[in-house]
mmCIF file with all atom_site columns, C-alpha atoms in Angstrom:
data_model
loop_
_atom_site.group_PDB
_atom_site.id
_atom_site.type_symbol
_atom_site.label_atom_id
_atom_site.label_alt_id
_atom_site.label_comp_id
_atom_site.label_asym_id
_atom_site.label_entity_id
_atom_site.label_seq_id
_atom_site.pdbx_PDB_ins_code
_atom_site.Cartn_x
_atom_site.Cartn_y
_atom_site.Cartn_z
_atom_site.occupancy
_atom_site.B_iso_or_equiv
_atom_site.pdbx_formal_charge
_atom_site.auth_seq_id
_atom_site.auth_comp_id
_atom_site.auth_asym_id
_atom_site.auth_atom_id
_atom_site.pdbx_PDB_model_num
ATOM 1   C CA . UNK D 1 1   ? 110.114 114.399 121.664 1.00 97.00 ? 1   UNK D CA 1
ATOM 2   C CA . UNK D 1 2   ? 108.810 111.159 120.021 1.00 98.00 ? 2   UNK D CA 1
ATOM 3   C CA . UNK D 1 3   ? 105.600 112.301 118.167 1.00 98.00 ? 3   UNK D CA 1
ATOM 4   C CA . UNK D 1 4   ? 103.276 110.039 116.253 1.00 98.00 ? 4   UNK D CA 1
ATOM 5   C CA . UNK D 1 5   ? 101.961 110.939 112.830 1.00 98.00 ? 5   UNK D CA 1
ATOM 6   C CA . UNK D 1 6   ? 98.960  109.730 111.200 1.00 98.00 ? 6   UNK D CA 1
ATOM 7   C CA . UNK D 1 7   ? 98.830  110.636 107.492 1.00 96.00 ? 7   UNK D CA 1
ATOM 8   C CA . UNK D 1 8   ? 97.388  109.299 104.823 1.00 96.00 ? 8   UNK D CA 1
ATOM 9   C CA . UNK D 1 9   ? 99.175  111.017 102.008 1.00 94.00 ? 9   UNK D CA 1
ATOM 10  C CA . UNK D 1 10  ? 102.644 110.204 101.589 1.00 96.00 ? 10  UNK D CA 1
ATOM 11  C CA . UNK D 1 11  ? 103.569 113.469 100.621 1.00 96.00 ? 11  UNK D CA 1
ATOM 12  C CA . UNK D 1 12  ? 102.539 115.208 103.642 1.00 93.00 ? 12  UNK D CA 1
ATOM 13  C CA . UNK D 1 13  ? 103.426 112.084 105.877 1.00 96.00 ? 13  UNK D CA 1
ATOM 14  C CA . UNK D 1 14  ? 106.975 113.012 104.640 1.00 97.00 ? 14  UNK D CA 1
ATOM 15  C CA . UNK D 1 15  ? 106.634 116.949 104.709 1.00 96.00 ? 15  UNK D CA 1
ATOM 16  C CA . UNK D 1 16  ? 105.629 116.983 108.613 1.00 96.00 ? 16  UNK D CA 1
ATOM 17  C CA . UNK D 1 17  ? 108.325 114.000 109.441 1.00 98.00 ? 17  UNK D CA 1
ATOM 18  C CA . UNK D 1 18  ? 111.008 116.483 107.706 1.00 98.00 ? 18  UNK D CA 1
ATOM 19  C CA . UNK D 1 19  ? 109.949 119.478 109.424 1.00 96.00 ? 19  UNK D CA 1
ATOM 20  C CA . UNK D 1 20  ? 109.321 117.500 113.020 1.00 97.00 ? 20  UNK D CA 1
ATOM 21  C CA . UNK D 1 21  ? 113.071 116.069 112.259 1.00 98.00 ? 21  UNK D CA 1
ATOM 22  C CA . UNK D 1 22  ? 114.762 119.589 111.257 1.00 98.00 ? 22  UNK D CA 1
ATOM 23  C CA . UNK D 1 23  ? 113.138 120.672 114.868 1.00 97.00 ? 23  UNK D CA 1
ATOM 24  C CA . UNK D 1 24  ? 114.691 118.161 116.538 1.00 98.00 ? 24  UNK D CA 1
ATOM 25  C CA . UNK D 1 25  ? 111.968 115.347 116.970 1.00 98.00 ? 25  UNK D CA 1
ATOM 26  C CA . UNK D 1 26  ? 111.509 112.014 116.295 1.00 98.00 ? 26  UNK D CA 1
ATOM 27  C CA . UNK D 1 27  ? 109.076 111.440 114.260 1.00 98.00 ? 27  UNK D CA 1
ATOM 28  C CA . UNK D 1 28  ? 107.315 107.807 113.897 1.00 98.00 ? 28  UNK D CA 1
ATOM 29  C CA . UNK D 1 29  ? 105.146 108.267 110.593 1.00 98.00 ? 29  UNK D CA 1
ATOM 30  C CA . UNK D 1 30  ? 102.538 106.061 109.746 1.00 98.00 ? 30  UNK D CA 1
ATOM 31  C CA . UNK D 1 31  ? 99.867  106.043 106.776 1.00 98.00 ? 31  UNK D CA 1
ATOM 32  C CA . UNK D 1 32  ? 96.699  105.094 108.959 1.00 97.00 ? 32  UNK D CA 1
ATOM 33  C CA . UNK D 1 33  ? 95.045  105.553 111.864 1.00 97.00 ? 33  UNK D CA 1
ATOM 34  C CA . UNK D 1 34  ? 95.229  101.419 112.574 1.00 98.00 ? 34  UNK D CA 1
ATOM 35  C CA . UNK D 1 35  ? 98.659  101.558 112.013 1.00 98.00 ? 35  UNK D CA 1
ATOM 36  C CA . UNK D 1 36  ? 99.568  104.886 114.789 1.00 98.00 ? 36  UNK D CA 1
ATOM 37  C CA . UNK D 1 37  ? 97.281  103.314 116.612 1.00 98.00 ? 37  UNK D CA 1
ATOM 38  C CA . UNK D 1 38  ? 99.194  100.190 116.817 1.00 98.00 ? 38  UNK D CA 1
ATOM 39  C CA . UNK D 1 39  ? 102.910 101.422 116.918 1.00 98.00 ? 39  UNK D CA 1
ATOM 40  C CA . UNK D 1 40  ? 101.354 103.406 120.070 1.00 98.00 ? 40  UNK D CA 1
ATOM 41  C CA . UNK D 1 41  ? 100.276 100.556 121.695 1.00 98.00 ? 41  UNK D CA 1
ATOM 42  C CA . UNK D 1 42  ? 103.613 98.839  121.103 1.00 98.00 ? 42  UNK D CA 1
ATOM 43  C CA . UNK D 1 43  ? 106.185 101.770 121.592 1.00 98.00 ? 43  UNK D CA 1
ATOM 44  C CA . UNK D 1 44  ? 104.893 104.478 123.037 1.00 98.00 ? 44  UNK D CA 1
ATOM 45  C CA . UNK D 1 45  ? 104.662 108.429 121.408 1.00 98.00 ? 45  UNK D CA 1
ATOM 46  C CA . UNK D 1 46  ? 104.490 112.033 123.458 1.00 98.00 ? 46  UNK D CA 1
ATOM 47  C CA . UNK D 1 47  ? 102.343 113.601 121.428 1.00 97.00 ? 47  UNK D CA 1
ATOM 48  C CA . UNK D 1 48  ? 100.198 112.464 118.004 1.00 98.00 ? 48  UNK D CA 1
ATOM 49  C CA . UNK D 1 49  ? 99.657  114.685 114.821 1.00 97.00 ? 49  UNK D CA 1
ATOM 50  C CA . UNK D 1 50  ? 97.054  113.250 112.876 1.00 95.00 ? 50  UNK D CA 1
ATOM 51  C CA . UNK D 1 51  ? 94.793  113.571 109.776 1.00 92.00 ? 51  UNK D CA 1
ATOM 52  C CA . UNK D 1 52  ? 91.035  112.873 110.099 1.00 88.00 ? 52  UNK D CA 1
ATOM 53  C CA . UNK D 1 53  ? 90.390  111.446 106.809 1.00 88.00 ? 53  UNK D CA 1
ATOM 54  C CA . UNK D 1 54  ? 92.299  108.058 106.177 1.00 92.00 ? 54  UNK D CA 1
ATOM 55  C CA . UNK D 1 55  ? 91.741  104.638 105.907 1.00 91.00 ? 55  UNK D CA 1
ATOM 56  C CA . UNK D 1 56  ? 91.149  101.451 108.495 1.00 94.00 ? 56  UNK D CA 1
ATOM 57  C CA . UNK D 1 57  ? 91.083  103.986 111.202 1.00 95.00 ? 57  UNK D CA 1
ATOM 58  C CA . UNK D 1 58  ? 89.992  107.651 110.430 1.00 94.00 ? 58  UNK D CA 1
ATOM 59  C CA . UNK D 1 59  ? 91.287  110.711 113.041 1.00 93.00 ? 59  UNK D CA 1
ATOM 60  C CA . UNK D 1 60  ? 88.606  110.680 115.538 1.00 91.00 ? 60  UNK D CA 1
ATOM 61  C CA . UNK D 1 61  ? 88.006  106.686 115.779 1.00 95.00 ? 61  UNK D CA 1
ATOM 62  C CA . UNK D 1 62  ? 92.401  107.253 116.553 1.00 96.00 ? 62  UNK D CA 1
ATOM 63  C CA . UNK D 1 63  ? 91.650  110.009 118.700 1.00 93.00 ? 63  UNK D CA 1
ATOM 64  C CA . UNK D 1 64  ? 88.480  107.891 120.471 1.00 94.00 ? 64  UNK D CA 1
ATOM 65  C CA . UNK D 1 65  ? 90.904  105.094 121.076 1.00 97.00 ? 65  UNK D CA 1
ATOM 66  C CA . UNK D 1 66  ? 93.612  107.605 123.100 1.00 97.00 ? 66  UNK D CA 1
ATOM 67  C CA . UNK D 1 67  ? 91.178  109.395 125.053 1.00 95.00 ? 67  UNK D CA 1
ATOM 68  C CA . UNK D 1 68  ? 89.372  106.006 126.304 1.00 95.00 ? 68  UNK D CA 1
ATOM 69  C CA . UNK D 1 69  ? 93.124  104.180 127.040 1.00 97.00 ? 69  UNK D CA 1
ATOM 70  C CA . UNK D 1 70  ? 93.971  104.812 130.369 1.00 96.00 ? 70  UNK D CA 1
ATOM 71  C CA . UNK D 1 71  ? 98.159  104.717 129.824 1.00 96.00 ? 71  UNK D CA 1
ATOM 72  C CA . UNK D 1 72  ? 97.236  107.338 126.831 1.00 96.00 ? 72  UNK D CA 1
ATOM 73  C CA . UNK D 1 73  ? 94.511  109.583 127.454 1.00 94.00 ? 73  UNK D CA 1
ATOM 74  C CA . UNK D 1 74  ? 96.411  112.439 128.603 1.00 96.00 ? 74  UNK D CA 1
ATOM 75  C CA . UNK D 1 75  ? 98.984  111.943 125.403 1.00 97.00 ? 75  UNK D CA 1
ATOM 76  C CA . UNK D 1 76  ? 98.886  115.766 123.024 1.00 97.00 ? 76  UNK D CA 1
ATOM 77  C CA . UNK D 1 77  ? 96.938  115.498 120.033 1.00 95.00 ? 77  UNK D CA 1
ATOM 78  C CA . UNK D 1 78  ? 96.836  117.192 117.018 1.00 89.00 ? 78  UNK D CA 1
ATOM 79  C CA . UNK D 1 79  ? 94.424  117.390 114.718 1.00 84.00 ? 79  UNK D CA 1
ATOM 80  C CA . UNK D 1 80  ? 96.183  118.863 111.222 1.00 78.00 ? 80  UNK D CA 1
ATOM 81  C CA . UNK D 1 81  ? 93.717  118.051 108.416 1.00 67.00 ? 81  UNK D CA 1
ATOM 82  C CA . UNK D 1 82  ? 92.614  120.366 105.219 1.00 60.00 ? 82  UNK D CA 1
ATOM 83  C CA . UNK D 1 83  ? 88.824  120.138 106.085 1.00 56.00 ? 83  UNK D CA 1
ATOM 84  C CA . UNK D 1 84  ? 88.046  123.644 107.442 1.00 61.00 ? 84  UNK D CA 1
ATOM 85  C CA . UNK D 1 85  ? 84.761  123.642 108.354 1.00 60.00 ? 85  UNK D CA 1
ATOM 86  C CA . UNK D 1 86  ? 83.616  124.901 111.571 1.00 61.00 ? 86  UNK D CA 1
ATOM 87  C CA . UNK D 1 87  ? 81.436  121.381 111.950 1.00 67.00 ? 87  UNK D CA 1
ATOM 88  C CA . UNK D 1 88  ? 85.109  119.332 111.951 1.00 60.00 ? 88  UNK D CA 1
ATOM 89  C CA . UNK D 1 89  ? 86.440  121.887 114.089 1.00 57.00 ? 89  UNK D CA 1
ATOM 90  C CA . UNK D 1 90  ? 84.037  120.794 116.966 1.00 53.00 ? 90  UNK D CA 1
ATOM 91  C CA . UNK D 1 91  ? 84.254  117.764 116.207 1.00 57.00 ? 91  UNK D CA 1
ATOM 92  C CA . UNK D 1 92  ? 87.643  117.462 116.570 1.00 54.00 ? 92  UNK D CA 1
ATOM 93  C CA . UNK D 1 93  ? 87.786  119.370 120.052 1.00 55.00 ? 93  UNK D CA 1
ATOM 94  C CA . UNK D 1 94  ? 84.904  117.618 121.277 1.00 60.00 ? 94  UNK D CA 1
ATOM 95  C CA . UNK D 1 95  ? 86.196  114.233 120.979 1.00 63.00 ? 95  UNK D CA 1
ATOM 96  C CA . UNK D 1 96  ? 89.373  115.543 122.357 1.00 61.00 ? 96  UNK D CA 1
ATOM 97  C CA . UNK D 1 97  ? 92.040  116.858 120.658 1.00 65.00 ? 97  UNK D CA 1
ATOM 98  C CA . UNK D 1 98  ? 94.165  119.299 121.985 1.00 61.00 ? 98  UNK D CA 1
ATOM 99  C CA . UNK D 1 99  ? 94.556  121.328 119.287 1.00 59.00 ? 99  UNK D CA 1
ATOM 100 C CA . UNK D 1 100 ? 93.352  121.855 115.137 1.00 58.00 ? 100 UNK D CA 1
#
């Protein structure tokens, strides 16, 4: 599975590429949500795990972007950020991802 990660901090970028790689995944890091948003566009993912908080393109503008694309609204998302409140929670589900 080719899955899309959105990180802005490159030692967790690396972490969840290592662990999605050791499972037997491709991962396709990338440090912002412009930047995912992007290498979607050009080559495709089958599922995104992505931060909320990072820069040019934050996790639910990303998130926004797959759910209103018609070739990726149904694509898995994954919301894996350190912000625990309830408040981001719903946010997160609300504008669509699959999981948080």
């Amino acid at each position: 599975m080719r899955i899309l990660i959105a990180e802005d901090d490159d030692n967790f970028r690396t972490l969840v590429a290592e662990l999605l790689a050791q499972a037997g995944h491709t991962p396709m890091p990338e440090p912002n949500g412009l930047l995912a948003w992007k290498r979607l566009l050009r080559e495709g993912a089958d599922m995104l795990v992505t931060d909320i908080n990072m820069p040019e393109l934050d996790g639910f503008g990303l998130l926004r972007n797959i759910r209103n694309d018609e070739i990726y609204r149904g694509l898995p998302v994954l919301m894996l950020t350190v912000r625990q409140l309830i408040e981001d929670q719903v946010a997160g589900y609300e504008t669509g991802a699959d999981d948080y």
